[in-house]
Coordinates of C-alpha atoms in Angstrom, one line a residue:
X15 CA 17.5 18.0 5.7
X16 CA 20.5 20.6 5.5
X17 CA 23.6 19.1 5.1
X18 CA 25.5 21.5 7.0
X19 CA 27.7 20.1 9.3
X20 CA 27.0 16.6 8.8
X21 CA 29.7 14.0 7.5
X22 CA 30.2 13.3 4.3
X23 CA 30.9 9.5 3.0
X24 CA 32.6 8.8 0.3
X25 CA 31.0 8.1 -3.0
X26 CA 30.6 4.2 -3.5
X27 CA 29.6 2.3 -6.9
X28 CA 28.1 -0.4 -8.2
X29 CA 26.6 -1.5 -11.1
X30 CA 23.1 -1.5 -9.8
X31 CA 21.4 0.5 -7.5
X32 CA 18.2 -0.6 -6.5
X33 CA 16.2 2.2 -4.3
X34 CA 13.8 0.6 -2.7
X35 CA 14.3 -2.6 -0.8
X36 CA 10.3 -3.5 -0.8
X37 CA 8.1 -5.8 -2.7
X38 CA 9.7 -5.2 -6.3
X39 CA 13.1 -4.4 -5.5
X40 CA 13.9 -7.5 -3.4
X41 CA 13.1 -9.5 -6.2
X42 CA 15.4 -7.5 -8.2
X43 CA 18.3 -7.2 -6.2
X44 CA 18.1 -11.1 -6.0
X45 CA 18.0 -11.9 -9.3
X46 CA 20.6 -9.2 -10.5
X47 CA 23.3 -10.7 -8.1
X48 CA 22.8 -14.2 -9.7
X49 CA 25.6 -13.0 -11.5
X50 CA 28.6 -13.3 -9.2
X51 CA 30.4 -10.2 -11.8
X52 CA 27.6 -8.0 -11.4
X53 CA 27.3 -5.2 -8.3
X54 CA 23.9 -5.1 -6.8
X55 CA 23.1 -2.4 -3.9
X56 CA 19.7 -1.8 -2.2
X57 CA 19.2 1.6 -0.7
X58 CA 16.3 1.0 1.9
X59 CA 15.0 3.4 4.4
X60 CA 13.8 1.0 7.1
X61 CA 15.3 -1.8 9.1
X62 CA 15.9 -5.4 8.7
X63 CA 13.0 -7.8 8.5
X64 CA 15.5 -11.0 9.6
X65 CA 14.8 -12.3 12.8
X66 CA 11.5 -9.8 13.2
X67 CA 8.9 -11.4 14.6
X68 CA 6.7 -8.3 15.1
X69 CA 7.1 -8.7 11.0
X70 CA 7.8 -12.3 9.9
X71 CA 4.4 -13.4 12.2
X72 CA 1.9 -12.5 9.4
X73 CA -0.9 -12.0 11.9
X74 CA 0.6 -9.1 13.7
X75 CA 0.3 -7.5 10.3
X76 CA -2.3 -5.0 11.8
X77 CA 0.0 -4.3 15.0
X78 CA 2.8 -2.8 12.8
X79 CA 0.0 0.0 10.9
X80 CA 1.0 3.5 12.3
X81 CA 4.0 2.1 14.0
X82 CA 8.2 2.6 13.3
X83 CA 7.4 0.5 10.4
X84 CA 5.1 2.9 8.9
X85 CA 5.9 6.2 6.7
X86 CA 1.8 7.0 8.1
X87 CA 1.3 9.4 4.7
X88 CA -2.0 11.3 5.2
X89 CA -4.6 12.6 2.9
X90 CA -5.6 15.6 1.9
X91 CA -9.2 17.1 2.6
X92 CA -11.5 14.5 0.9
X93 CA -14.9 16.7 0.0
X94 CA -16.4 13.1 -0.8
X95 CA -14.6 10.9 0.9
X96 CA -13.1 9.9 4.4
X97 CA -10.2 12.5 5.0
X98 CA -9.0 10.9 7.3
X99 CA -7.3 7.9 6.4
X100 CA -3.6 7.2 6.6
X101 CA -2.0 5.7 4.1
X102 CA 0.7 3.2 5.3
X103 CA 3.9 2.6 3.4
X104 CA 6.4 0.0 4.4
X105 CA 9.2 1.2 6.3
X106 CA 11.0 -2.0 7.2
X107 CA 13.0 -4.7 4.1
X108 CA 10.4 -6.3 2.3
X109 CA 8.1 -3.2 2.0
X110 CA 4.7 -3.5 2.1
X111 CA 4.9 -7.4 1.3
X112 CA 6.0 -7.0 5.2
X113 CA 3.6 -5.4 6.3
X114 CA 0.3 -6.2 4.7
X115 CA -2.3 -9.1 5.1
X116 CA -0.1 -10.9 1.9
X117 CA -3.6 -12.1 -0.1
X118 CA -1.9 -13.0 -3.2
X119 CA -3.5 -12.8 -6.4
X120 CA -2.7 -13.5 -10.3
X121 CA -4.4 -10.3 -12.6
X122 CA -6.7 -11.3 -14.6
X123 CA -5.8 -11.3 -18.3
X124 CA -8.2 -8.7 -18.8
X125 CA -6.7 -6.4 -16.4
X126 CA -3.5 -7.1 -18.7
X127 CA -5.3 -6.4 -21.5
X128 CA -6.6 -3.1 -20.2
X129 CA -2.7 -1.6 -19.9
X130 CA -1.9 -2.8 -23.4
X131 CA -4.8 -0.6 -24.7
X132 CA -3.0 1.7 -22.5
X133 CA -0.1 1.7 -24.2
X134 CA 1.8 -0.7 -22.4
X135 CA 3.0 -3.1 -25.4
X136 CA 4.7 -6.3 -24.3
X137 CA 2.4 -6.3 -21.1
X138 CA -0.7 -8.6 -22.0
X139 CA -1.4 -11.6 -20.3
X140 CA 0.0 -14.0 -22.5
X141 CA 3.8 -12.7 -21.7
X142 CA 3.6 -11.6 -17.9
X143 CA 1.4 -14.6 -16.5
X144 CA 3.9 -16.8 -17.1
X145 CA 6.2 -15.6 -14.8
X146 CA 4.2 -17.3 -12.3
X147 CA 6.8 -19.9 -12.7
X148 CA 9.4 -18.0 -11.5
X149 CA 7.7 -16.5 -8.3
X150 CA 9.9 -17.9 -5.1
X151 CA 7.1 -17.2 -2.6
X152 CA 5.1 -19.6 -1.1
X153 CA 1.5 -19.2 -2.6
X154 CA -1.5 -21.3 -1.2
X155 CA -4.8 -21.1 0.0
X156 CA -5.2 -21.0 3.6
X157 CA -4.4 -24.3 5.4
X158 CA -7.5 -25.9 6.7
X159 CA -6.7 -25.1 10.9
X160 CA -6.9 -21.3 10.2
X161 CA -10.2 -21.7 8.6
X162 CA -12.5 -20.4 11.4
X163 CA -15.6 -21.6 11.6
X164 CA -17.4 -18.1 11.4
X165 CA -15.5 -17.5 8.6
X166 CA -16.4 -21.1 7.1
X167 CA -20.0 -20.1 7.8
X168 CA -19.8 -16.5 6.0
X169 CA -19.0 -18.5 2.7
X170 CA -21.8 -21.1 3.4
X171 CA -24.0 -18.1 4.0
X172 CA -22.6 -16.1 0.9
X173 CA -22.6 -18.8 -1.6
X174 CA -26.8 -19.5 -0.4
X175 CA -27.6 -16.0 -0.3
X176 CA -26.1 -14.6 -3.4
X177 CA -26.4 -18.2 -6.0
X178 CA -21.9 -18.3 -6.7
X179 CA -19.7 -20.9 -6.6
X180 CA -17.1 -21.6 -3.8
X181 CA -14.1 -20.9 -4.8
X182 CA -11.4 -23.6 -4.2
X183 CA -8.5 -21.6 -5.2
X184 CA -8.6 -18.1 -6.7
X185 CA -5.5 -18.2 -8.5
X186 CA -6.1 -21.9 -10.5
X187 CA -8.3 -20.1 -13.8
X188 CA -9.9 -16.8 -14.2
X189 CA -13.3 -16.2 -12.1
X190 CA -16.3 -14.0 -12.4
X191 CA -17.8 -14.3 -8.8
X192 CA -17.6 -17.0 -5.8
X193 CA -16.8 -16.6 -1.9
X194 CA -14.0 -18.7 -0.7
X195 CA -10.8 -18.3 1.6
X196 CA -7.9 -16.5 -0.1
X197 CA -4.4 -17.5 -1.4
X198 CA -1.8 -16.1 1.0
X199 CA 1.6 -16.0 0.8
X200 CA 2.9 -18.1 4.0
X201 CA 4.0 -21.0 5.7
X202 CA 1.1 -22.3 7.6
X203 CA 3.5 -24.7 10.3
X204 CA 4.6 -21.3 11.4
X205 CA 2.3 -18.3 10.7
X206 CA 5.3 -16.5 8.7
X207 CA 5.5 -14.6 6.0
X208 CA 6.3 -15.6 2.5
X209 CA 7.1 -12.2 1.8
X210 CA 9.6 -10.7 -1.0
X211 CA 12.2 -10.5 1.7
X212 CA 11.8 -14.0 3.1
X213 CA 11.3 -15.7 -0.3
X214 CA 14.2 -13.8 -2.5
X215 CA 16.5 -12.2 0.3
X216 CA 17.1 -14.2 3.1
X217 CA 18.4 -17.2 1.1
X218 CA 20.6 -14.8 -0.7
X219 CA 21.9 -12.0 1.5
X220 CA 25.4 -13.6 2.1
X221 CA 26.4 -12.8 -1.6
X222 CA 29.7 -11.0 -1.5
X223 CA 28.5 -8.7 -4.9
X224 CA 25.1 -7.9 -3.0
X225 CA 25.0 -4.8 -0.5
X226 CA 22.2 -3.5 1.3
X227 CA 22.1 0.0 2.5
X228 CA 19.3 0.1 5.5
X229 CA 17.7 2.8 7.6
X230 CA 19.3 5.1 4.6
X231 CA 16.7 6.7 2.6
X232 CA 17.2 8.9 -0.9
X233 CA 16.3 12.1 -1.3
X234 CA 17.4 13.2 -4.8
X235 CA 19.1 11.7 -7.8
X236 CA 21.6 13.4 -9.3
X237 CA 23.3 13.9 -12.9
X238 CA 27.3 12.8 -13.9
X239 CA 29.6 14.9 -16.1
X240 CA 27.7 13.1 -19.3
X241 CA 24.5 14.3 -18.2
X242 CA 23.2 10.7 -17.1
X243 CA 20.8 10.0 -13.8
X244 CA 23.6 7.5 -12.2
X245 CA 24.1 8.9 -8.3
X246 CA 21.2 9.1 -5.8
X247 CA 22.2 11.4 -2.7
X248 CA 21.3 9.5 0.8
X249 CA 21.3 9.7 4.5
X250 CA 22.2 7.0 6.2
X251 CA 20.9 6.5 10.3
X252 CA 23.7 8.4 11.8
X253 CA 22.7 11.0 10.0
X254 CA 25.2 11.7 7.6
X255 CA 24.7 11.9 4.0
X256 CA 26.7 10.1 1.2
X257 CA 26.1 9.8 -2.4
X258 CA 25.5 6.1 -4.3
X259 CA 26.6 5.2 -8.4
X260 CA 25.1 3.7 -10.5
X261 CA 27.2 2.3 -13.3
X262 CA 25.1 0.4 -15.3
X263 CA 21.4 1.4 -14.3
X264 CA 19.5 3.3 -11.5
X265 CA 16.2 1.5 -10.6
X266 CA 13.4 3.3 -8.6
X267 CA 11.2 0.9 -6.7
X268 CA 10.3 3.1 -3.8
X269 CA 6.8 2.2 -4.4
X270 CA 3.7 4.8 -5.6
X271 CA 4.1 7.1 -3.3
X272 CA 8.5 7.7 -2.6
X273 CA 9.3 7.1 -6.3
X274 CA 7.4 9.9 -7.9
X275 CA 7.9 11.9 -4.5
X276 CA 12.1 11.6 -5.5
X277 CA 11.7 12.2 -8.5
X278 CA 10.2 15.3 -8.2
X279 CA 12.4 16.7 -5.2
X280 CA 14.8 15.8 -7.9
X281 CA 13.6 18.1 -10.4
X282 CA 11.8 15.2 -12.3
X283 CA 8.1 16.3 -12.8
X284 CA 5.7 18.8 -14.0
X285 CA 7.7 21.7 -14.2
X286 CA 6.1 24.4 -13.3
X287 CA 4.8 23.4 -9.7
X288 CA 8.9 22.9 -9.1
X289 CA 9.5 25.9 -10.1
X290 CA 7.5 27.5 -7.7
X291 CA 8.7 24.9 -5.0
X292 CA 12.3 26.5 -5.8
X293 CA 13.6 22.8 -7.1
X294 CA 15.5 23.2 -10.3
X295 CA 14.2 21.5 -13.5
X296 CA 15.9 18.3 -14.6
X297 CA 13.1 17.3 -17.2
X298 CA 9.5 18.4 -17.6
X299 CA 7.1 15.0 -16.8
X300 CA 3.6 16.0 -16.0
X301 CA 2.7 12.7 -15.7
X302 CA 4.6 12.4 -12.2
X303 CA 2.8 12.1 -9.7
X304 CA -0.3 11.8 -12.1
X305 CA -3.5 8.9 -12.0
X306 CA -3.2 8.0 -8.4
X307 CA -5.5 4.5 -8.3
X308 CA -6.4 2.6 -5.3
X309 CA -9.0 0.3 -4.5
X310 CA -11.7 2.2 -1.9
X311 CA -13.7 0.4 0.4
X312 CA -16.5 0.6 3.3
X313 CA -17.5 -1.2 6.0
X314 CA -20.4 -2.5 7.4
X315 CA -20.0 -4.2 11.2
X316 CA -21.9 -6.8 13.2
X317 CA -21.8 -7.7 17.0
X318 CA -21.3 -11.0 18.2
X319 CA -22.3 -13.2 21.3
X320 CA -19.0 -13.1 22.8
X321 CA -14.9 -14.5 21.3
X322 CA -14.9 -16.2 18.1
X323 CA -13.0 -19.3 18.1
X324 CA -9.0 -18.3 17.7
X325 CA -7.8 -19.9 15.3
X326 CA -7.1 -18.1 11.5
X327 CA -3.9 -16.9 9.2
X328 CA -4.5 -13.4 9.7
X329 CA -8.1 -12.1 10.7
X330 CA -9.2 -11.4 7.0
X331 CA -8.8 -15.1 6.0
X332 CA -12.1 -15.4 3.5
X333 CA -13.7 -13.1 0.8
X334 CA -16.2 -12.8 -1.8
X335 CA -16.5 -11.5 -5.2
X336 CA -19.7 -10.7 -7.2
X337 CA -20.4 -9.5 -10.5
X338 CA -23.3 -7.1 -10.4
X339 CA -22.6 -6.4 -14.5
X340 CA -23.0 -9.1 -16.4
X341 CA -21.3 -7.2 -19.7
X342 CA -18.0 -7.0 -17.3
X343 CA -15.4 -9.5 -17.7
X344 CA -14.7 -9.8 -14.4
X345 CA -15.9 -8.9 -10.7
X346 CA -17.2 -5.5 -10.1
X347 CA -17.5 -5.6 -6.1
X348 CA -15.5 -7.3 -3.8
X349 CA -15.7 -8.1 0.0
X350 CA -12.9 -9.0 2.5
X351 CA -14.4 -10.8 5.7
X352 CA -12.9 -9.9 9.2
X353 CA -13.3 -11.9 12.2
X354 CA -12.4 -8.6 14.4
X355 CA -14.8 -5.5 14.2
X356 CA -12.9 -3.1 11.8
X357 CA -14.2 0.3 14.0
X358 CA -11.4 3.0 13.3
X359 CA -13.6 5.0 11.0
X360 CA -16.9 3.9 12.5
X361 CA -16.4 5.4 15.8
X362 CA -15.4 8.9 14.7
X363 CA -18.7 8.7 13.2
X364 CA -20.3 8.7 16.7
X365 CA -21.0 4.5 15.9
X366 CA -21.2 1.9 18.8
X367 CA -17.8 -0.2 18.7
X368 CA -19.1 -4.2 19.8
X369 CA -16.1 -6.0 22.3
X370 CA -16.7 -8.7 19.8
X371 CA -17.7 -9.0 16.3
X372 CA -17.3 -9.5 12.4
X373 CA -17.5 -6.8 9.4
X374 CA -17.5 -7.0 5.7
X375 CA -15.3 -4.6 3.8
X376 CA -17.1 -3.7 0.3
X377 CA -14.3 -2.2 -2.1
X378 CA -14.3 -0.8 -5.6
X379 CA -11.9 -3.3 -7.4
X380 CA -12.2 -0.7 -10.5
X381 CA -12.8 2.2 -9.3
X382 CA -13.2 5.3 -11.5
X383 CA -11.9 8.2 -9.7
X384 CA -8.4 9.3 -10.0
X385 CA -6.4 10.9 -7.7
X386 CA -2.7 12.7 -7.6
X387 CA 0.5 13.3 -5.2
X388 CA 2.6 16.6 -5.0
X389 CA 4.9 17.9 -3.0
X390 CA 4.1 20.6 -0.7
X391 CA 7.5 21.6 -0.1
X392 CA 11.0 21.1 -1.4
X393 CA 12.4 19.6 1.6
X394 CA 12.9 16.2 1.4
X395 CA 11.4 15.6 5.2
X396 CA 8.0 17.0 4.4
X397 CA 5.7 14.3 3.3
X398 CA 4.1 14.7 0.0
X399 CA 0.3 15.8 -0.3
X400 CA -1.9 12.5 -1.6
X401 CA -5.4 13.7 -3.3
X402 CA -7.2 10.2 -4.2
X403 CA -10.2 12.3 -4.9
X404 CA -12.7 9.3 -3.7
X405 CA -15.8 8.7 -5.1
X406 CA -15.1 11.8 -7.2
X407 CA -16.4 10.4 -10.6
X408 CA -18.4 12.2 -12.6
X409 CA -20.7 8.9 -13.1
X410 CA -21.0 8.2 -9.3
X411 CA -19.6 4.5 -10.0
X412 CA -17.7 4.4 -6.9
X413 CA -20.4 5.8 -5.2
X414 CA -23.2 3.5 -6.4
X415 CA -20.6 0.2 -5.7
X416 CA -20.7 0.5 -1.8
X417 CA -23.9 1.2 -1.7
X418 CA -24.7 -1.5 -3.2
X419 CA -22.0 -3.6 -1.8
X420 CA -23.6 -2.4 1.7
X421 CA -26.8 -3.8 0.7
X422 CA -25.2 -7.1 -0.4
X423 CA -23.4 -7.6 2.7
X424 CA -27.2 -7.3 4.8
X425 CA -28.6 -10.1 2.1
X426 CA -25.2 -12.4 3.4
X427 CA -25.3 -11.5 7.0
X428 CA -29.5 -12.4 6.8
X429 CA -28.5 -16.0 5.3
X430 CA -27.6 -18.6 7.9
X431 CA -25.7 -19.9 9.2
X432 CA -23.7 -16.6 9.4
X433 CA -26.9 -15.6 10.6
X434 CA -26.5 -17.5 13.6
X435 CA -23.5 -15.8 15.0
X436 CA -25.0 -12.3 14.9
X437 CA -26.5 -10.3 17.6
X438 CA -27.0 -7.2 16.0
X439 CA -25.7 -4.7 13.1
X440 CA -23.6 -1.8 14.8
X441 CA -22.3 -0.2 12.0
X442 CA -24.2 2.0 10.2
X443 CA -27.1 0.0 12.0
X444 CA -30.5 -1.0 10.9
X445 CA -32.3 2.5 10.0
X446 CA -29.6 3.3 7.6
X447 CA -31.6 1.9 4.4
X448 CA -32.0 4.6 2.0
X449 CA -29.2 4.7 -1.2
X450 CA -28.4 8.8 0.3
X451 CA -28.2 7.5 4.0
X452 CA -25.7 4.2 2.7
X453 CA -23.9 6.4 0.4
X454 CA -23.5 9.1 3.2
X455 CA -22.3 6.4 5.5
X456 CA -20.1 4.5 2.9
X457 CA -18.5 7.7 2.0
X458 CA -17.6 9.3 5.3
X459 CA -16.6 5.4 7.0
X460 CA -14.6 4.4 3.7
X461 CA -10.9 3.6 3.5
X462 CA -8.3 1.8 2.0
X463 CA -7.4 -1.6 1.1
X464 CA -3.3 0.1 0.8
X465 CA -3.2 -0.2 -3.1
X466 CA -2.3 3.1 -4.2
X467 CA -0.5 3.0 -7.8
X468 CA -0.4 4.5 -11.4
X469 CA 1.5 7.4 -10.7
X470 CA 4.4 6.9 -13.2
X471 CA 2.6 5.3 -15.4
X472 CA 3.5 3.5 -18.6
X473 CA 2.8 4.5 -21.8
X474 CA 3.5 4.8 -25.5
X475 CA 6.0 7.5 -26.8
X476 CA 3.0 9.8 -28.3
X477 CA 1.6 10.2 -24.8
X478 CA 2.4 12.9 -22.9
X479 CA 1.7 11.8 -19.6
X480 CA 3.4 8.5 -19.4
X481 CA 6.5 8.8 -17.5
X482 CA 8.3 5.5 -18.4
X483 CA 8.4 3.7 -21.6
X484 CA 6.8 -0.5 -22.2
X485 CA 10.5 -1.3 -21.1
X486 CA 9.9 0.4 -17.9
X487 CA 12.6 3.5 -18.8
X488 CA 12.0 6.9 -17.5
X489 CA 11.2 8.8 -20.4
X490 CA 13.8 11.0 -21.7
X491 CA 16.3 9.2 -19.2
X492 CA 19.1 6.8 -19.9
X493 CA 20.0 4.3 -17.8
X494 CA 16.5 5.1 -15.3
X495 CA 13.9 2.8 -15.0
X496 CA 10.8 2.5 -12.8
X497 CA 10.0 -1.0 -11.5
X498 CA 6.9 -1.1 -8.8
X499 CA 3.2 -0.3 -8.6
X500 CA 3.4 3.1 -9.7
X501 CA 4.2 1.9 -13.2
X502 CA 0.7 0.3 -13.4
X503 CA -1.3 2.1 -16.0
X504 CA -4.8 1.0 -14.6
X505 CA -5.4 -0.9 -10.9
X506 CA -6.1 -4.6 -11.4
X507 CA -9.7 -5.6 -9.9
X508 CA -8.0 -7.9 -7.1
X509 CA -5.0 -7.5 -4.4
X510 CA -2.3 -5.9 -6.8
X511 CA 0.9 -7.8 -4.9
X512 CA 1.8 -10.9 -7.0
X513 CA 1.7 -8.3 -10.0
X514 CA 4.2 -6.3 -8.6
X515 CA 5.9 -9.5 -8.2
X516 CA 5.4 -10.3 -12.0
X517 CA 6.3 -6.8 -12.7
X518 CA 9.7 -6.9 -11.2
X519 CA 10.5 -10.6 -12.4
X520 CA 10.0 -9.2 -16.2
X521 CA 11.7 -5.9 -15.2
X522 CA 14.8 -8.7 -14.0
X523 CA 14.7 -9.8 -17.7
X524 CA 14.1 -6.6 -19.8
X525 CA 17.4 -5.2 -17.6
X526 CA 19.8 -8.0 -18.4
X527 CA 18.2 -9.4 -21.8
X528 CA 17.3 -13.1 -20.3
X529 CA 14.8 -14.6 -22.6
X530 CA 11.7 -14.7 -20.7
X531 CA 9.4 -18.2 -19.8
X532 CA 8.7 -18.6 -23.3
X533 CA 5.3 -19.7 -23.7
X534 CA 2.7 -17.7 -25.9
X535 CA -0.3 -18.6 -23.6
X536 CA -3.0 -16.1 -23.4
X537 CA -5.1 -16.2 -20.1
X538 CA -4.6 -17.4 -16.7
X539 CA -5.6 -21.2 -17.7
X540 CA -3.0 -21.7 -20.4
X541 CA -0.3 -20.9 -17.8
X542 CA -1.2 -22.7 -14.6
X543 CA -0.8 -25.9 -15.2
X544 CA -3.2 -29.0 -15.0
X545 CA -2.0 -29.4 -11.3
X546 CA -3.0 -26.1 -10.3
X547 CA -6.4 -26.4 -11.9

């Protein structure tokens, strides 16, 4: 990305500069502009969502993977794993909250619990759930005329086969297992998204103190004359580069991949892999980059007799949860259903793809390996290396949850009336029945439910590889903080979304010292609300 050549724009300032228009920093940039005094810009490196319907429809969402709306980042040789998935990343306003299936979950206090043993103080359950009350999206469970009936039937056949509840609403108190259709974030009338852009943009985006920079994307920050992070260099879409102030506070929300990607071509990272990059060392973090989480899964696919019925939200309307530990707070194995045969890893396997049929999606909603991200290069147009190390702990947890999750999903498929839709299993098929031959398969067809987070994680002052601070500052840094997934110290065992959302409405109040909701509830339950129960 020489600059050579290019024009230069003038410097502008503001007191905010958000980079990152996705998921977290839409909520920011529309709560920092309440203030009519105070200068908010968004520095986003894809388009517009307004007016999109290849975006706003939510059921295209699987027409917009490895598209213009995609950064596509790859993996890295996966000795375990599947290597090769592609990670997508939201290249369009909204981030991934415009681009993904929107199944919208509250963490479970325990999950909350798990970052404050972390070292994330000021992050339990009892202060972040409450936010709830402030989220502007439209949450719900799926309207009753996109509940298919094969997907009806796959909870009928789950609930009989497996002895859990159904599952009303996943989000009114704290489960351990059920099957049930999800909570999505959208407007049933019209198939839209509720997404971060829709729900705290668009009603806000003729505010004369709000700018936002698109199709420009950062690629370094930059100190002042007192030493401070405040100006983020950019390129805009002609091409030429500019350089954007921050007067009061940088904040990085580029997600877990682009924020600890910029802050390393910045000079922000474990120092001696810069060096030898050739970047010049602005602070020593090892943790950059550091505990890359995500939430693995498998598949296991089914044939069918011919076209299910049409009608759903977004083709992965229902799921089911199942706790295999009773000693675990929580669900150990999930399942997302699809009414469309899920085959882009199964057919590279050599696997029959059916013209019609179902799958279940196993995942690992705690999964014990941990991965990393570096940069292979210092040039800001090389995308960084991401090493999730799948199924690489030293326990074989992963490992032993899709197998066994592949084995659950036969006892469900077996149970009627599911059963009755079936013609036969395609993938890995019938004489796959050993735990070597399902992990073999599990392993080599697995891939991602998009989730990737943790690396810039928080922490307490004593440990070392933290990279911001309970307050969400980059360590070290004045005037930096970190606001999206790639703060999260641990994964949370569902769909990680709606904390991000949390996230970023606390991050709202930590940057301008609004008191928060103000309620000293401890779990889910306290903070719902009878009407939600």
């Amino acid at each position: 990305m020489s600059e050579s050549g290019r024009g230069e724009k003038d410097e502008d300032a503001y007191d905010y500069v958000i980079v990152g228009g996705g998921t977290a920093g839409c909520v920011l940039a529309s709560r920092l502009s309440e203030d009519p005094e105070c200068r908010v810009c968004v520095v986003e490196g894809g388009p517009s969502d307004v007016g999109d319907e290849n975006v706003l429809k939510l059921r295209n969402w699987i027409n917009l993977l490895d598209t213009g709306y995609d950064y596509g980042y790859p993996t890295v040789e996966q000795p375990r794993g599947n290597s090769h998935i592609l990670h997508s990343r939201a290249r369009v306003l909204g981030g991934c909250s415009s681009h993904n299936t929107l199944i919208s979950f509250l963490p479970f206090p325990q999950d909350l619990q798990e970052w404050v043993r972390a070292g994330a103080e000021g992050w339990d359950a009892g202060t972040l759930l409450p936010y709830r009350q402030r989220l502007r999206n439209t949450i719900r469970p799926v309207a009753e005329k996109d509940r298919n009936p094969v997907a009806h039937d796959f909870v009928g056949a789950a609930v009989d086969a497996l002895d859990v509840p159904v599952v009303d609403d996943f989000n009114a108190q704290p489960f351990t297992e059920g099957a049930g259709f999800f909570s999505l974030a959208y407007d049933p009338a019209t198939g839209y998204r509720s997404s971060a852009s829709v729900a705290y943009l668009h009603p806000v985006m003729d505010r004369p103190n709000l700018t936002l920079k698109l199709e420009t994307r950062a690629y370094r920050l930059l100190r002042d004359g007192a030493g401070r992070l405040t100006r983020v260099r950019v390129r805009y879409a002609d091409g030429s580069a500019g350089t954007v102030r921050a007067e009061r506070e940088l904040l990085l929300c580029a997600g877990s991949v682009d924020t600890p990607r910029l802050l390393m071509l910045s000079g922000i990272g474990p120092a001696e892999d810069l060096r030898e990059l050739g970047i010049d060392v602005l602070a020593d973090l090892p943790g950059v980059g550091e505990n890359l989480l995500d939430h693995p899964e498998s598949v296991i696919v089914w044939e069918t007799a011919g076209p299910l019925p049409p009608n759903s939200a977004m083709d992965s309307d229902a799921g089911l949860f199942v706790r295999r530990d009773s000693r675990e707070p929580g669900p150990d194995l999930m399942f997302h259903f699809y009414q469309v045969p899920f085959t882009v890893n199964t057919e590279r396997l050599g696997l029959p793809s059916p013209p019609y049929g179902v799958c279940m999606t196993p995942n690992v909603p705690k999964s014990r390996s941990r991965g990393r991200i570096w940069l292979r290069s210092a040039d800001p147009d090389e995308k960084p290396a991401l090493d999730f190390r799948y199924f690489t702990d030293p326990e074989g947890y992963d490992e032993r949850t899709i197998v066994d999750g592949l084995r659950i999903a036969r006892e469900v498929a077996a149970t009627g009336p599911l059963r009755d839709w079936l013609l036969r299993e395609s993938a890995p098929g019938l004489d796959v029945t050993s735990d070597e031959a399902l992990s073999e398969y599990g392993r080599r067809a697995a891939h991602t439910v998009y989730h990737p987070a943790g690396t810039c994680r928080m922490g307490r002052a004593a440990d070392d590889g933290a990279v911001v601070d309970p307050l969400l500052r980059l360590r070290g840094e004045e005037g930096v903080r970190v606001v999206d997934a790639s703060v999260f110290p641990s994964l949370p065992t569902v769909n990680p979304m709606v904390t991000v959302l949390l996230v970023a409405e606390r991050a709202a109040d930590l940057i301008t010292g609004r008191a928060g909701p103000g309620t000293t509830a401890t779990s889910a339950r306290d903070v719902l609300g009878e009407e939600q129960r």
